[in-house]
Coordinates of C-alpha atoms in Angstrom, one line a residue:
X9 CA 41.4 -0.7 41.5
X10 CA 43.8 -3.1 41.1
X11 CA 46.9 -2.5 38.5
X12 CA 47.3 -5.7 36.4
X13 CA 49.5 -4.2 33.8
X14 CA 52.5 -5.4 35.3
X15 CA 51.1 -8.9 35.5
X16 CA 53.9 -11.6 33.6
X17 CA 52.4 -12.9 30.8
X18 CA 50.8 -15.9 31.1
X19 CA 50.4 -15.5 35.1
X20 CA 46.7 -16.0 36.1
X21 CA 44.2 -12.9 37.3
X22 CA 43.9 -13.9 41.1
X23 CA 39.9 -14.5 42.2
X24 CA 38.3 -11.9 43.7
X25 CA 34.6 -11.4 45.3
X26 CA 31.7 -9.5 44.3
X27 CA 32.3 -6.9 46.1
X28 CA 35.5 -6.0 44.5
X29 CA 33.7 -6.2 40.8
X30 CA 30.9 -3.8 41.8
X31 CA 34.0 -1.0 42.9
X32 CA 35.6 -2.0 40.2
X33 CA 32.0 -1.4 37.3
X34 CA 31.2 1.9 39.6
X35 CA 35.1 3.0 38.6
X36 CA 34.9 1.9 35.1
X37 CA 32.1 3.8 34.3
X38 CA 32.9 7.0 35.9
X39 CA 35.8 7.1 34.0
X40 CA 33.5 6.6 30.6
X41 CA 30.9 9.0 31.1
X42 CA 32.1 11.9 34.0
X43 CA 30.5 12.2 36.9
X44 CA 26.9 11.2 36.0
X45 CA 24.4 9.8 38.5
X46 CA 26.6 6.3 38.9
X47 CA 23.7 5.0 40.7
X48 CA 21.5 5.6 37.4
X49 CA 21.0 2.7 34.5
X50 CA 23.7 2.4 32.1
X51 CA 21.1 2.5 29.4
X52 CA 19.5 5.8 30.0
X53 CA 23.4 7.4 30.5
X54 CA 23.8 6.2 27.1
X55 CA 20.6 7.4 25.4
X56 CA 20.9 10.6 27.1
X57 CA 24.7 11.4 25.5
X58 CA 23.0 10.0 22.2
X59 CA 20.5 12.4 22.3
X60 CA 22.5 15.3 23.1
X61 CA 24.8 14.2 19.7
X62 CA 21.8 13.8 17.6
X63 CA 20.2 16.9 18.4
X64 CA 23.6 18.8 18.7
X65 CA 21.7 20.9 21.7
X66 CA 23.6 21.9 24.9
X67 CA 23.1 20.2 27.7
X68 CA 20.7 20.7 30.3
X69 CA 19.9 20.6 33.4
X70 CA 23.4 17.9 34.4
X71 CA 21.0 16.4 37.3
X72 CA 18.0 15.9 34.0
X73 CA 18.2 12.8 32.4
X74 CA 17.1 12.8 28.7
X75 CA 15.2 10.1 27.3
X76 CA 15.5 9.4 23.9
X77 CA 12.1 7.4 23.2
X78 CA 12.5 4.7 20.8
X79 CA 9.8 3.5 19.2
X80 CA 9.4 0.1 17.8
X81 CA 8.4 -0.2 14.3
X82 CA 4.6 -1.0 14.1
X83 CA 3.7 -5.0 14.2
X84 CA 2.8 -6.1 10.4
X85 CA -0.8 -6.5 10.1
X86 CA -2.1 -9.8 10.7
X87 CA -1.8 -11.4 7.5
X88 CA -4.3 -14.4 6.2
X89 CA -2.6 -17.8 7.5
X90 CA -2.3 -19.9 4.3
X91 CA -4.1 -23.0 5.7
X92 CA -4.9 -25.0 2.8
X93 CA -8.5 -23.7 3.2
X94 CA -8.7 -21.0 0.6
X95 CA -12.0 -20.1 -0.8
X96 CA -11.5 -20.6 -4.6
X97 CA -13.3 -18.1 -6.8
X98 CA -14.6 -20.4 -9.3
X99 CA -15.1 -18.7 -12.3
X100 CA -18.4 -20.3 -13.8
X101 CA -18.8 -22.6 -16.6
X102 CA -20.6 -20.3 -19.2
X103 CA -18.1 -17.7 -17.8
X104 CA -15.3 -20.3 -19.2
X105 CA -17.1 -21.2 -22.2
X106 CA -17.7 -17.9 -23.2
X107 CA -14.2 -16.9 -22.8
X108 CA -13.0 -19.8 -25.1
X109 CA -15.7 -19.1 -27.7
X110 CA -14.3 -15.3 -27.4
X111 CA -17.5 -13.6 -25.7
X112 CA -20.4 -12.1 -27.7
X113 CA -17.5 -10.3 -29.9
X114 CA -16.0 -13.5 -30.9
X115 CA -19.5 -14.7 -31.8
X116 CA -20.3 -11.9 -34.0
X117 CA -17.0 -12.1 -35.9
X118 CA -17.0 -15.8 -36.7
X119 CA -21.1 -15.5 -38.1
X120 CA -19.7 -12.2 -40.1
X121 CA -17.7 -14.0 -42.7
X122 CA -20.3 -15.8 -43.3
X123 CA -23.2 -13.1 -43.6
X124 CA -21.1 -11.2 -46.2
X125 CA -20.4 -14.5 -48.3
X126 CA -24.5 -14.5 -48.4
X127 CA -24.9 -11.2 -49.4
X128 CA -22.0 -11.2 -51.5
X129 CA -23.1 -14.0 -53.6
X130 CA -27.0 -13.2 -53.7
X131 CA -25.9 -9.7 -54.8
X132 CA -23.1 -10.8 -57.8
X133 CA -21.5 -13.9 -58.3
X134 CA -19.1 -16.8 -56.7
X135 CA -15.5 -15.4 -57.2
X136 CA -16.3 -11.6 -55.8
X137 CA -18.4 -13.2 -52.9
X138 CA -15.4 -15.8 -51.8
X139 CA -12.8 -12.5 -51.8
X140 CA -15.0 -10.7 -49.7
X141 CA -15.8 -13.8 -47.6
X142 CA -12.2 -13.6 -47.3
X143 CA -11.1 -10.1 -47.0
X144 CA -13.7 -9.6 -44.0
X145 CA -12.0 -12.3 -41.9
X146 CA -8.2 -10.8 -42.5
X147 CA -9.9 -7.4 -41.7
X148 CA -10.9 -8.7 -38.5
X149 CA -7.8 -10.3 -37.6
X150 CA -5.8 -7.4 -38.4
X151 CA -8.0 -5.1 -36.4
X152 CA -7.2 -7.2 -33.5
X153 CA -3.9 -6.9 -34.0
X154 CA -3.9 -3.7 -34.5
X155 CA -5.6 -3.4 -30.8
X156 CA -3.2 -6.0 -29.7
X157 CA -6.3 -8.0 -29.0
X158 CA -6.3 -11.8 -28.5
X159 CA -6.2 -13.0 -32.5
X160 CA -6.5 -17.0 -31.9
X161 CA -10.5 -16.5 -32.7
X162 CA -10.1 -14.3 -35.7
X163 CA -6.9 -16.4 -37.2
X164 CA -9.1 -19.4 -36.6
X165 CA -12.3 -18.0 -38.3
X166 CA -9.3 -16.8 -40.9
X167 CA -8.1 -20.2 -41.0
X168 CA -11.7 -21.7 -41.5
X169 CA -12.7 -19.5 -44.4
X170 CA -10.4 -19.6 -46.2
X171 CA -10.2 -23.3 -46.2
X172 CA -14.4 -23.3 -47.4
X173 CA -13.5 -20.4 -49.8
X174 CA -10.8 -22.6 -51.5
X175 CA -13.1 -25.5 -51.7
X176 CA -15.4 -23.4 -53.2
X177 CA -13.3 -22.1 -56.0
X178 CA -11.7 -25.0 -56.8
X179 CA -15.6 -26.8 -57.8
X180 CA -17.0 -23.5 -58.4
X181 CA -20.1 -24.0 -56.9
X182 CA -21.3 -21.9 -53.9
X183 CA -23.1 -24.2 -51.8
X184 CA -19.6 -25.8 -51.7
X185 CA -19.1 -23.5 -49.0
X186 CA -20.1 -24.5 -46.5
X187 CA -19.2 -28.3 -46.8
X188 CA -16.3 -27.7 -44.0
X189 CA -19.2 -26.6 -41.5
X190 CA -21.5 -30.0 -42.8
X191 CA -18.5 -32.0 -41.6
X192 CA -17.7 -30.1 -38.7
X193 CA -21.3 -31.1 -37.5
X194 CA -21.7 -34.6 -39.1
X195 CA -18.2 -34.9 -36.8
X196 CA -19.4 -33.7 -33.9
X197 CA -22.7 -35.6 -33.8
X198 CA -20.4 -38.8 -34.6
X199 CA -18.3 -38.4 -31.6
X200 CA -20.7 -37.4 -29.3
X201 CA -23.2 -40.4 -30.0
X202 CA -19.9 -42.7 -30.0
X203 CA -18.2 -41.5 -26.7
X204 CA -22.0 -42.6 -25.2
X205 CA -22.1 -45.9 -27.2
X206 CA -18.3 -46.2 -25.4
X207 CA -19.6 -44.8 -21.8
X208 CA -17.2 -42.0 -22.1
X209 CA -19.1 -39.6 -22.4
X210 CA -17.1 -36.7 -24.7
X211 CA -18.8 -34.0 -22.3
X212 CA -17.7 -35.1 -19.0
X213 CA -13.9 -34.9 -20.3
X214 CA -15.0 -31.5 -21.6
X215 CA -16.4 -30.5 -18.2
X216 CA -13.0 -31.0 -16.5
X217 CA -11.1 -28.8 -18.3
X218 CA -13.5 -25.7 -17.7
X219 CA -14.8 -26.4 -14.2
X220 CA -14.1 -29.3 -11.6
X221 CA -16.0 -32.8 -11.5
X222 CA -16.1 -35.1 -8.2
X223 CA -13.2 -38.1 -9.1
X224 CA -14.2 -41.3 -9.9
X225 CA -17.1 -40.1 -12.2
X226 CA -17.1 -42.9 -14.6
X227 CA -17.9 -45.0 -11.9
X228 CA -21.1 -43.1 -10.7
X229 CA -24.1 -44.4 -12.4
X230 CA -26.1 -40.8 -11.8
X231 CA -22.9 -38.5 -13.2
X232 CA -22.4 -41.3 -16.2
X233 CA -25.8 -41.2 -16.9
X234 CA -26.3 -37.2 -16.7
X235 CA -23.3 -37.1 -18.4
X236 CA -24.6 -39.4 -21.0
X237 CA -27.5 -37.6 -21.4
X238 CA -26.0 -34.5 -22.1
X239 CA -23.5 -35.5 -24.8
X240 CA -26.8 -37.4 -26.4
X241 CA -28.4 -33.4 -26.5
X242 CA -25.1 -32.2 -28.4
X243 CA -25.0 -35.1 -30.8
X244 CA -28.7 -34.6 -31.6
X245 CA -28.0 -30.8 -32.2
X246 CA -25.0 -31.6 -34.3
X247 CA -26.9 -34.0 -36.2
X248 CA -29.9 -31.2 -37.5
X249 CA -27.8 -29.0 -38.3
X250 CA -25.9 -31.7 -40.7
X251 CA -29.4 -33.4 -42.0
X252 CA -30.2 -29.6 -43.0
X253 CA -27.6 -28.6 -44.4
X254 CA -26.9 -31.7 -46.2
X255 CA -30.3 -31.6 -47.6
X256 CA -29.9 -27.8 -48.5
X257 CA -27.1 -28.9 -50.0
X258 CA -28.2 -31.2 -52.5
X259 CA -30.6 -28.7 -53.7
X260 CA -27.8 -26.6 -54.4
X261 CA -30.1 -24.1 -52.7
X262 CA -26.3 -22.2 -51.3
X263 CA -28.4 -19.0 -50.5
X264 CA -30.5 -21.2 -48.4
X265 CA -27.9 -23.0 -47.0
X266 CA -26.3 -20.1 -45.6
X267 CA -28.9 -18.9 -43.8
X268 CA -30.0 -21.8 -42.0
X269 CA -26.2 -22.4 -41.0
X270 CA -26.5 -18.8 -39.5
X271 CA -29.9 -19.3 -38.2
X272 CA -29.0 -22.7 -36.4
X273 CA -25.1 -21.9 -35.3
X274 CA -25.1 -19.9 -32.0
X275 CA -29.0 -20.2 -31.1
X276 CA -28.9 -24.4 -31.1
X277 CA -25.0 -23.6 -29.4
X278 CA -25.9 -21.2 -26.9
X279 CA -29.2 -23.9 -25.8
X280 CA -27.2 -26.7 -25.6
X281 CA -24.8 -25.4 -23.5
X282 CA -27.5 -23.7 -21.1
X283 CA -28.7 -27.1 -20.4
X284 CA -25.3 -28.6 -19.9
X285 CA -24.2 -26.3 -17.1
X286 CA -28.2 -26.8 -15.2
X287 CA -28.3 -30.4 -15.5
X288 CA -24.9 -30.9 -15.2
X289 CA -24.5 -28.7 -11.9
X290 CA -27.7 -30.2 -10.7
X291 CA -26.0 -34.3 -11.3
X292 CA -22.8 -33.3 -9.2
X293 CA -24.8 -31.8 -6.6
X294 CA -26.9 -35.0 -6.1
X295 CA -24.1 -36.9 -5.2
X296 CA -22.2 -34.4 -3.8
X297 CA -18.9 -35.9 -1.9
X298 CA -20.0 -39.2 -2.2
X299 CA -17.9 -40.4 -5.0
X300 CA -15.0 -38.6 -4.3
X301 CA -14.8 -40.9 -0.9
X302 CA -15.7 -44.0 -2.4
X303 CA -13.7 -43.3 -5.0

């Protein structure tokens, strides 16, 4: 092996052939790893030394090779490739509406203060009935708050009952407790009917908040006609409510007005909701993707 230690600085190492390089490599391997098999792979020799150091065991037969088997980590399970075509788990329209209304529990809780008012007014007088109605709404909100449930529906109910009680307390008439409800039904009838008159059916816009509707639905005659009909059905429902309530209010029959409000509340709302879901889906399915393609 040529000694290059005394080479002057900056002097280039002379060219040597492949045989000389091979000899130097063999000598270097023997100098590092001793007299192990120089013809063995360097990787095997390194693995043998590593196994002895890690296991801290005396080396076995010098002629026998030890190998450390390195197991590669398992390949991760094939992950689903997001190709932009994920299956959308769409929540049904009825479920979304029910969620917005608070479910069956929300429906019961919203009706309870009115029921309490009717019974208390029949058993006592106006002021105790008002306090009982407001108190029941407050208890419902407090119960939800203690249980850490959503209090949105309960607070909305408490606010509405508070306004209704304030109006009745100012006028001194029990039937005025229902004036707010009469105003809401009258307004609902006007909005739904007016939206159809202006060719902007409100139920079509409401559908967009709880489900999907084809783009350009207002330019599609079948969809415009379907959602106009649905909006008119809702307008009719609100109008019937308002007409009955206004009549009973004009007769100063507070008890009958209260029972009628409960009877025409969620049953009529549920019937309109079922019709909306059925007819709306049917109309959208009938046009398919043609609206999106044309617009």
